[in-house]
Short mmCIF file of N, CA and C in Angstrom, two decimals:
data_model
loop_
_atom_site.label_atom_id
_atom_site.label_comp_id
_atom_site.label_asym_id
_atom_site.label_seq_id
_atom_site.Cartn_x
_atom_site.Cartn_y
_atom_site.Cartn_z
N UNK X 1 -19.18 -12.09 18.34
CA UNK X 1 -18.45 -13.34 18.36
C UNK X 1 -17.49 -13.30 19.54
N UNK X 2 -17.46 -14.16 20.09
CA UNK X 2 -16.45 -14.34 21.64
C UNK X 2 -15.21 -14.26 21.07
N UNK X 3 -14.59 -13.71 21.78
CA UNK X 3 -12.74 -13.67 21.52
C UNK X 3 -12.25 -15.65 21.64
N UNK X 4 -12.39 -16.10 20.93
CA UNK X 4 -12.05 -17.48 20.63
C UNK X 4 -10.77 -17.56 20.87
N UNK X 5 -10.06 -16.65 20.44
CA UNK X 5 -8.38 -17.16 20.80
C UNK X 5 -8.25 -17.11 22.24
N UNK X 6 -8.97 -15.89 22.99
CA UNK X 6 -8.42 -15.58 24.37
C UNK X 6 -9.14 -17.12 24.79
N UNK X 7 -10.03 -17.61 24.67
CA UNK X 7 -10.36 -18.27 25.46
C UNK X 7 -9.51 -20.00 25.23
N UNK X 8 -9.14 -20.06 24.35
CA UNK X 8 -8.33 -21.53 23.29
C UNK X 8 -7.13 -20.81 24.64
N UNK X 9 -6.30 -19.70 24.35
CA UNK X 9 -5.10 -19.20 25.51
C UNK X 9 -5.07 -19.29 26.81
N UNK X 10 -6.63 -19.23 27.84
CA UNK X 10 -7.00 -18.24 28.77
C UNK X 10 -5.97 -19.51 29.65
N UNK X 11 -6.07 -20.88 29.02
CA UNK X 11 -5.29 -22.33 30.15
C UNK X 11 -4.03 -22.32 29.88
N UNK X 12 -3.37 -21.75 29.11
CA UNK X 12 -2.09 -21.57 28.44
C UNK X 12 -0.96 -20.80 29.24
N UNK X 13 -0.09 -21.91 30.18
CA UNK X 13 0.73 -20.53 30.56
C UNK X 13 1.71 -20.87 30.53
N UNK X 14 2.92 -19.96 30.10
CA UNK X 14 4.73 -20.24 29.51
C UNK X 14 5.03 -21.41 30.51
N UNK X 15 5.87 -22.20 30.27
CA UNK X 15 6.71 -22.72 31.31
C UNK X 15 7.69 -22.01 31.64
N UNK X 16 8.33 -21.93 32.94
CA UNK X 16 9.02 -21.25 33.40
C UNK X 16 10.68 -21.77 33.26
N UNK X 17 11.53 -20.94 33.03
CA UNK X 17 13.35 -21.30 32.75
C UNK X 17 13.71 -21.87 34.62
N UNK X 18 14.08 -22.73 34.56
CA UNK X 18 14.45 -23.80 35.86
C UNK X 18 15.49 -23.42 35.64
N UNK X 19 16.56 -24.02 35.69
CA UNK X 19 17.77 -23.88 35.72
C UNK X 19 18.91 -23.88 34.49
N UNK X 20 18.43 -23.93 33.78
CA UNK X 20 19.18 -23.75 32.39
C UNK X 20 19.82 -22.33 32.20
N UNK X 21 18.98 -21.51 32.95
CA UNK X 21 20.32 -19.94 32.79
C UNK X 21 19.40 -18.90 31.74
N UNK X 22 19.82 -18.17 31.56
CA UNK X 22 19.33 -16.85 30.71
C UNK X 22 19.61 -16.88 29.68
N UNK X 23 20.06 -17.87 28.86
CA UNK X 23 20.23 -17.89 27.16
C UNK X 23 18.08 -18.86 26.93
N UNK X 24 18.02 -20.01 28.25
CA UNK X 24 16.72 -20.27 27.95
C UNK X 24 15.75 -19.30 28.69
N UNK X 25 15.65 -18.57 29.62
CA UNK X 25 15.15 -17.12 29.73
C UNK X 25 14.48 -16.67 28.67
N UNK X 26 15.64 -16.32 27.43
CA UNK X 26 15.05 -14.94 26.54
C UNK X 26 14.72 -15.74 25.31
N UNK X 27 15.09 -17.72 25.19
CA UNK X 27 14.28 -18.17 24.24
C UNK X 27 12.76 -18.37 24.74
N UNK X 28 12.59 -18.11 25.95
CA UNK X 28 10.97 -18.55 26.01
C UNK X 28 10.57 -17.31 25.88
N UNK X 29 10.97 -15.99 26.58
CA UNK X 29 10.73 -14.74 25.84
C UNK X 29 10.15 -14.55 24.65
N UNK X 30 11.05 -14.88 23.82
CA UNK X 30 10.91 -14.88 22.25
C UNK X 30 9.81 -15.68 21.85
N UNK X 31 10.21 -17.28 22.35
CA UNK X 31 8.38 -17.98 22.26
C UNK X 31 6.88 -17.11 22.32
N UNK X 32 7.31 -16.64 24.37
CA UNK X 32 6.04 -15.77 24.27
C UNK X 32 5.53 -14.38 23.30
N UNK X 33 6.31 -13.88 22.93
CA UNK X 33 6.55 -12.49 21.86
C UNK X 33 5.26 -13.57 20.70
N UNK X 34 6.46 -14.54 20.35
CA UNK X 34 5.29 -14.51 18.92
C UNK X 34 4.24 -15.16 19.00
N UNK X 35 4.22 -16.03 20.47
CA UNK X 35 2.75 -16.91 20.70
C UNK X 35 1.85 -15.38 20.68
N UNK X 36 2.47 -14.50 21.29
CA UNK X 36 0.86 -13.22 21.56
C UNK X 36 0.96 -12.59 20.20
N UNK X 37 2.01 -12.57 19.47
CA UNK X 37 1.67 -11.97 17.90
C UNK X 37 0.65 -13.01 17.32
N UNK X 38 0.92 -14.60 17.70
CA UNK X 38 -0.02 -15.43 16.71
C UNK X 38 -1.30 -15.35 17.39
N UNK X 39 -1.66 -14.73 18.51
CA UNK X 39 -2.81 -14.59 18.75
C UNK X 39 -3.22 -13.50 18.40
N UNK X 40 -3.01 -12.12 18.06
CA UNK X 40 -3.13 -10.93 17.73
C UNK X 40 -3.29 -11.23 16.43
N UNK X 41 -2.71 -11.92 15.14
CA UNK X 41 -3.16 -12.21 14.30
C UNK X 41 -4.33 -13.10 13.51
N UNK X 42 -4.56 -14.60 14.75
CA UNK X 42 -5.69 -14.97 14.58
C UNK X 42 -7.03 -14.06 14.67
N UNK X 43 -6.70 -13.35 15.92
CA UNK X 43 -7.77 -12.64 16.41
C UNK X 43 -8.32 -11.49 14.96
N UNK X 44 -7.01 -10.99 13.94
CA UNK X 44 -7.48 -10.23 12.58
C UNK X 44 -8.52 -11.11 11.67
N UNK X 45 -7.68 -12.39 11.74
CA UNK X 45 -8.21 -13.39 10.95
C UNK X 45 -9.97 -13.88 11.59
N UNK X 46 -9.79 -13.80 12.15
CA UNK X 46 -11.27 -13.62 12.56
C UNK X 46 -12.70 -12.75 12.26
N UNK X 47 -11.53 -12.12 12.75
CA UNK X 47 -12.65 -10.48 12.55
C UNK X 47 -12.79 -10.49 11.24
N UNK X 48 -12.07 -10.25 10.38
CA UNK X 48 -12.01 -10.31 8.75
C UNK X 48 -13.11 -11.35 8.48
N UNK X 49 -12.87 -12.73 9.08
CA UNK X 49 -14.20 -13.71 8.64
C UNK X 49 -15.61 -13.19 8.70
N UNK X 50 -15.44 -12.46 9.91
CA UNK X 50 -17.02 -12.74 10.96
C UNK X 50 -17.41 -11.62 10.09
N UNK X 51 -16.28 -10.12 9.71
CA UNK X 51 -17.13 -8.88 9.31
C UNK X 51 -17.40 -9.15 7.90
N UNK X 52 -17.18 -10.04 7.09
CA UNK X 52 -17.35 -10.87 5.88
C UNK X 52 -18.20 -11.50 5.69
N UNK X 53 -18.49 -12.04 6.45
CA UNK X 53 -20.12 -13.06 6.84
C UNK X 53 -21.51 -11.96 7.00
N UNK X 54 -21.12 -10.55 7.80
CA UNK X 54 -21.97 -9.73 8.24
C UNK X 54 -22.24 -9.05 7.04
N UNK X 55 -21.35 -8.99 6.27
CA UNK X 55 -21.75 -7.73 4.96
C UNK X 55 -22.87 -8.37 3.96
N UNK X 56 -24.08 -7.77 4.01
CA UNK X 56 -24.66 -7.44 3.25
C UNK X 56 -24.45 -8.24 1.48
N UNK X 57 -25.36 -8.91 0.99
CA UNK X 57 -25.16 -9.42 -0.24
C UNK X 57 -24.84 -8.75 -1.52
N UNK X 58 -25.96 -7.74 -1.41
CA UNK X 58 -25.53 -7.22 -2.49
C UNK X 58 -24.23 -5.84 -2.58
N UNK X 59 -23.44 -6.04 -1.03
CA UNK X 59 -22.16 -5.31 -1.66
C UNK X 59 -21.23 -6.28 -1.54
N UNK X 60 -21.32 -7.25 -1.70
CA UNK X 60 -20.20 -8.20 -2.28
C UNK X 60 -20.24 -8.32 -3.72
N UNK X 61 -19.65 -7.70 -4.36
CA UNK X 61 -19.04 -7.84 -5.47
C UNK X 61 -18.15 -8.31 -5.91
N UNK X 62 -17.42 -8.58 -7.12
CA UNK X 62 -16.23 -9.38 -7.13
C UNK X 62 -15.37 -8.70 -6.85
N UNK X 63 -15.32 -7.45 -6.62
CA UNK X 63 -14.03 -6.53 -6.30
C UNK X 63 -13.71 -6.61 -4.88
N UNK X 64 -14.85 -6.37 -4.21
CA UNK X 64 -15.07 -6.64 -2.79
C UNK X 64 -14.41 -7.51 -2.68
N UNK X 65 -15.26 -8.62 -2.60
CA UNK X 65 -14.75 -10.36 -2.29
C UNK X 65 -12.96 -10.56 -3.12
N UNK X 66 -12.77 -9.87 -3.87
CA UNK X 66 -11.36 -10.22 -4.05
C UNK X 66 -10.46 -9.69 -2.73
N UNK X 67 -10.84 -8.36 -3.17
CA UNK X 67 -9.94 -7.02 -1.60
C UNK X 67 -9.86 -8.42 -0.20
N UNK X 68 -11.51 -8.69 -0.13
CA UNK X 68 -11.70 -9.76 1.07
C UNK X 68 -10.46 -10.51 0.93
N UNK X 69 -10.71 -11.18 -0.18
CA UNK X 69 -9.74 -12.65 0.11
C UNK X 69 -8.16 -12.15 0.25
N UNK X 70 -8.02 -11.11 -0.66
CA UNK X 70 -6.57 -11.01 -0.44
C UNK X 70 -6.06 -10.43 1.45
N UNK X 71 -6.94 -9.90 1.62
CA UNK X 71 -7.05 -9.34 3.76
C UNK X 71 -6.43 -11.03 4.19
N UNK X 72 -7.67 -11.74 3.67
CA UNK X 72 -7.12 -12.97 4.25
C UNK X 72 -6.55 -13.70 4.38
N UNK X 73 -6.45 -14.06 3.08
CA UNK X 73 -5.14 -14.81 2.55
C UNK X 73 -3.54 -14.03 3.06
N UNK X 74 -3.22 -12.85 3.49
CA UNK X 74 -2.21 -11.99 3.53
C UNK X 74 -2.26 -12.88 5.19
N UNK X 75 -3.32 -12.20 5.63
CA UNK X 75 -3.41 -12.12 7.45
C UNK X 75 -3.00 -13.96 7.61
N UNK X 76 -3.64 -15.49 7.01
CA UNK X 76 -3.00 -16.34 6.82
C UNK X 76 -1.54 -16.91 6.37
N UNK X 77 -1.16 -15.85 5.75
CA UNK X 77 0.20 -16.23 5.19
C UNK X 77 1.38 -15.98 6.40
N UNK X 78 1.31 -14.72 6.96
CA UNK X 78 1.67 -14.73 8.24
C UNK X 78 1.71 -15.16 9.40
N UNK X 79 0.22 -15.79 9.56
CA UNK X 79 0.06 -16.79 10.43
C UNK X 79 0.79 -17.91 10.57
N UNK X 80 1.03 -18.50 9.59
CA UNK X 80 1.57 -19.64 9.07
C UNK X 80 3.18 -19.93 9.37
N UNK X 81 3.61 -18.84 8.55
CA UNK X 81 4.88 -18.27 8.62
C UNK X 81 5.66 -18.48 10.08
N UNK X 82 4.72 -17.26 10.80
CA UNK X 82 4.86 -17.63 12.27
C UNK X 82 4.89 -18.69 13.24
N UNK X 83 4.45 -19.74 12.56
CA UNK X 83 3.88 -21.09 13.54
C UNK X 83 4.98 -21.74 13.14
N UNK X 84 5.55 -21.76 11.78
CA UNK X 84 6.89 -22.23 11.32
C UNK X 84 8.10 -21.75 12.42
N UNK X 85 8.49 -20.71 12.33
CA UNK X 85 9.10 -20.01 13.49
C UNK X 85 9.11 -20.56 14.70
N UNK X 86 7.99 -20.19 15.07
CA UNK X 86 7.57 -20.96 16.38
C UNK X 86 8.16 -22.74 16.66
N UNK X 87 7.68 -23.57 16.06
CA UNK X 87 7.73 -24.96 16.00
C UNK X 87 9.28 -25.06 15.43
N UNK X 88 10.37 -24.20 14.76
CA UNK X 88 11.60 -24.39 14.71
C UNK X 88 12.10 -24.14 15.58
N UNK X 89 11.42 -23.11 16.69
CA UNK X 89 11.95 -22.99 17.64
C UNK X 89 11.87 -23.88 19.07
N UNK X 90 10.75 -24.45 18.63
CA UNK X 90 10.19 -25.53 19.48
C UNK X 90 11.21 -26.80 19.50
N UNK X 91 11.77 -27.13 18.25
CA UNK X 91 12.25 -28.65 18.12
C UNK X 91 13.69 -28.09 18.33
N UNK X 92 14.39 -27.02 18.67
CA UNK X 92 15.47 -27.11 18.90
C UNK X 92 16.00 -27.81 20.91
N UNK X 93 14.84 -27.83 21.42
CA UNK X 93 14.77 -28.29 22.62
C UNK X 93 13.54 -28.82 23.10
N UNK X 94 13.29 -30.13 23.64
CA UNK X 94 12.10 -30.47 23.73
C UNK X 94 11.77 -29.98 25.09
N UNK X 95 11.99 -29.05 25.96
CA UNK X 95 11.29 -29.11 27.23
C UNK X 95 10.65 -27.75 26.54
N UNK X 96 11.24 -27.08 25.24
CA UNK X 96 10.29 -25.78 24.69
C UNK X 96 8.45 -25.98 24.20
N UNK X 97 8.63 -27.74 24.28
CA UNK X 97 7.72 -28.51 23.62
C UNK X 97 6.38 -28.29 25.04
N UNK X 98 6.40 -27.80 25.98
CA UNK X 98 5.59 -28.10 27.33
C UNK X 98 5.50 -26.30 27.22
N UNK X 99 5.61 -25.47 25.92
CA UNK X 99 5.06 -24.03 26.02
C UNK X 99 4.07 -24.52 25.92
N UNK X 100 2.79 -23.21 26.25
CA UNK X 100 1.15 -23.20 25.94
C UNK X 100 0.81 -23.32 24.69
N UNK X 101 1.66 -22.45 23.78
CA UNK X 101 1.15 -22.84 22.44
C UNK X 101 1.24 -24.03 21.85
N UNK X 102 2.20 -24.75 22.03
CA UNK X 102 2.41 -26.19 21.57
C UNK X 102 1.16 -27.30 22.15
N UNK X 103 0.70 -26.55 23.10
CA UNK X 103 -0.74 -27.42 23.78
C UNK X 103 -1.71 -27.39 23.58
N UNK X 104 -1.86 -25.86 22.43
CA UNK X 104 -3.65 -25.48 22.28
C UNK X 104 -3.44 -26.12 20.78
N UNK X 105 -4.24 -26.16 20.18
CA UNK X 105 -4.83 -25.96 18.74
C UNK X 105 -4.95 -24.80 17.87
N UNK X 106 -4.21 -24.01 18.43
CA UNK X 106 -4.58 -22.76 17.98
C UNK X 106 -4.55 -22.53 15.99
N UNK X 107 -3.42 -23.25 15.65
CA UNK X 107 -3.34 -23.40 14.19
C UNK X 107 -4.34 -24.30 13.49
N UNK X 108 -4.85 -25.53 13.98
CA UNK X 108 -5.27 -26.36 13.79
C UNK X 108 -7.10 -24.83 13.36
N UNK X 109 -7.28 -24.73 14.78
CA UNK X 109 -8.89 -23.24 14.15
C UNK X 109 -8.75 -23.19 13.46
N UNK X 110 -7.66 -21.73 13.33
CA UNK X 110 -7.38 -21.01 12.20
C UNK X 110 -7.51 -21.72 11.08
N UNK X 111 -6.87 -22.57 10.81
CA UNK X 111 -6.76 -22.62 9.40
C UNK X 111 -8.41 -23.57 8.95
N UNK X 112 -8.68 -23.94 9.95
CA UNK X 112 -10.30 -24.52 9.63
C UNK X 112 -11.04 -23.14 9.57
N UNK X 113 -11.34 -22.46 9.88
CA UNK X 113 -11.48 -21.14 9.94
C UNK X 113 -11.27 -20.49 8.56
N UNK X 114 -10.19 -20.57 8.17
CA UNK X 114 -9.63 -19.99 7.13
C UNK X 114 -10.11 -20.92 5.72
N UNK X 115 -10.58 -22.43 5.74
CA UNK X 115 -10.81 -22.80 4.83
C UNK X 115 -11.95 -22.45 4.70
N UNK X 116 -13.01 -22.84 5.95
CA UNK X 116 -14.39 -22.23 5.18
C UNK X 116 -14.25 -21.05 4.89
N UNK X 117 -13.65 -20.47 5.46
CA UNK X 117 -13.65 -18.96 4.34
C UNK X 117 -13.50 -18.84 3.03
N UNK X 118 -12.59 -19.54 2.57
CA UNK X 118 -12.08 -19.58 1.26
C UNK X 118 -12.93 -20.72 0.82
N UNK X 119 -14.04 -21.30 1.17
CA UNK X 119 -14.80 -21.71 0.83
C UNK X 119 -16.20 -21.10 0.15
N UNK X 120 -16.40 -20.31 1.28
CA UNK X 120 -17.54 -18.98 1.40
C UNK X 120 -17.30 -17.77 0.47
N UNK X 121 -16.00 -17.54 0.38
CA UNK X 121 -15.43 -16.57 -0.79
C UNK X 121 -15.69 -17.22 -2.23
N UNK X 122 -15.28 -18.41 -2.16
CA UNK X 122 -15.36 -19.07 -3.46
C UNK X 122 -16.83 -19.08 -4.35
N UNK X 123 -17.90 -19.74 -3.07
CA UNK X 123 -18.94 -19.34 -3.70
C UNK X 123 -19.68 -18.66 -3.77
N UNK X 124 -19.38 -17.28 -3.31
CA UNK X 124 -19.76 -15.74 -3.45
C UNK X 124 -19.48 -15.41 -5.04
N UNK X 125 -18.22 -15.74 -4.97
CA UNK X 125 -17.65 -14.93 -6.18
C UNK X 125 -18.05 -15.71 -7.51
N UNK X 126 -18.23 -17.46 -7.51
CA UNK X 126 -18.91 -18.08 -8.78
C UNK X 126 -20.20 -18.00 -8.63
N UNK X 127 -20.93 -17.29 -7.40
CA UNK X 127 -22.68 -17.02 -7.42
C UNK X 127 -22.83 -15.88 -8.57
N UNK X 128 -21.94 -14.77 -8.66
CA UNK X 128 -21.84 -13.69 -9.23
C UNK X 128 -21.19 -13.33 -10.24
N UNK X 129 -21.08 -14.47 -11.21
CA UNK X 129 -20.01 -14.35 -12.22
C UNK X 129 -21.64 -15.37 -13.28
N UNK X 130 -21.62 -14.67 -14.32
CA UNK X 130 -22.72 -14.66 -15.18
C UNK X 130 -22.57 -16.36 -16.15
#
């Protein structure tokens, strides 16, 4: 599977502190810090999907597929979390609004991403329940 985030990122680049001084410096800092954590975490959230999709039927079990969902659901909850962060940090100044992340979709995937999963989990686990 292609690195999807790098490539959603690859057009994405910080805006640069003009003249506002070094207090907006180390807030776009901080922007960039967790824009590459929220990509480091989509990128789990991924992998978790794709190596979920690859496994084999009959070792999905309900124990399995639970362990699964909870990977995911955990690796989403953080995601989330983060984008909150992010976007509070966003609306405290709108020229923070012209970062890269505020331009991609990057949450918007994920969490499409994340539903068919919890879609795909769902009916794994009522395929296998008697």
């Amino acid at each position: 599977m292609p690195n999807i985030v790098a490539m959603k990122l690859s057009a994405c680049y910080p805006i640069l502190a003009g003249e506002k001084g070094h207090k907006d410096e180390a807030n776009i800092l901080v922007l960039d810090q967790l824009a590459l954590q929220q990509q480091i975490t989509a990128n789990f959230i991924f992998h978790a999907i794709s190596n979920y999709k690859k496994t084999p039927s009959e070792r999905k079990t309900l124990d399995f597929i639970a362990k699964k969902w909870l990977q995911i659901q955990m690796l989403w909850r953080e995601f989330r979390l983060r984008d909150k962060q992010i976007r509070r940090r966003g609306h405290k100044d709108v020229h923070f609004l012209e970062h890269g992340y505020f331009q991609q979709e990057l949450f918007e995937l994920v969490h499409e991403k994340y539903s068919t999963a919890r879609g795909c989990l769902s009916r794994d686990k009522r395929n296998l329940r008697p």
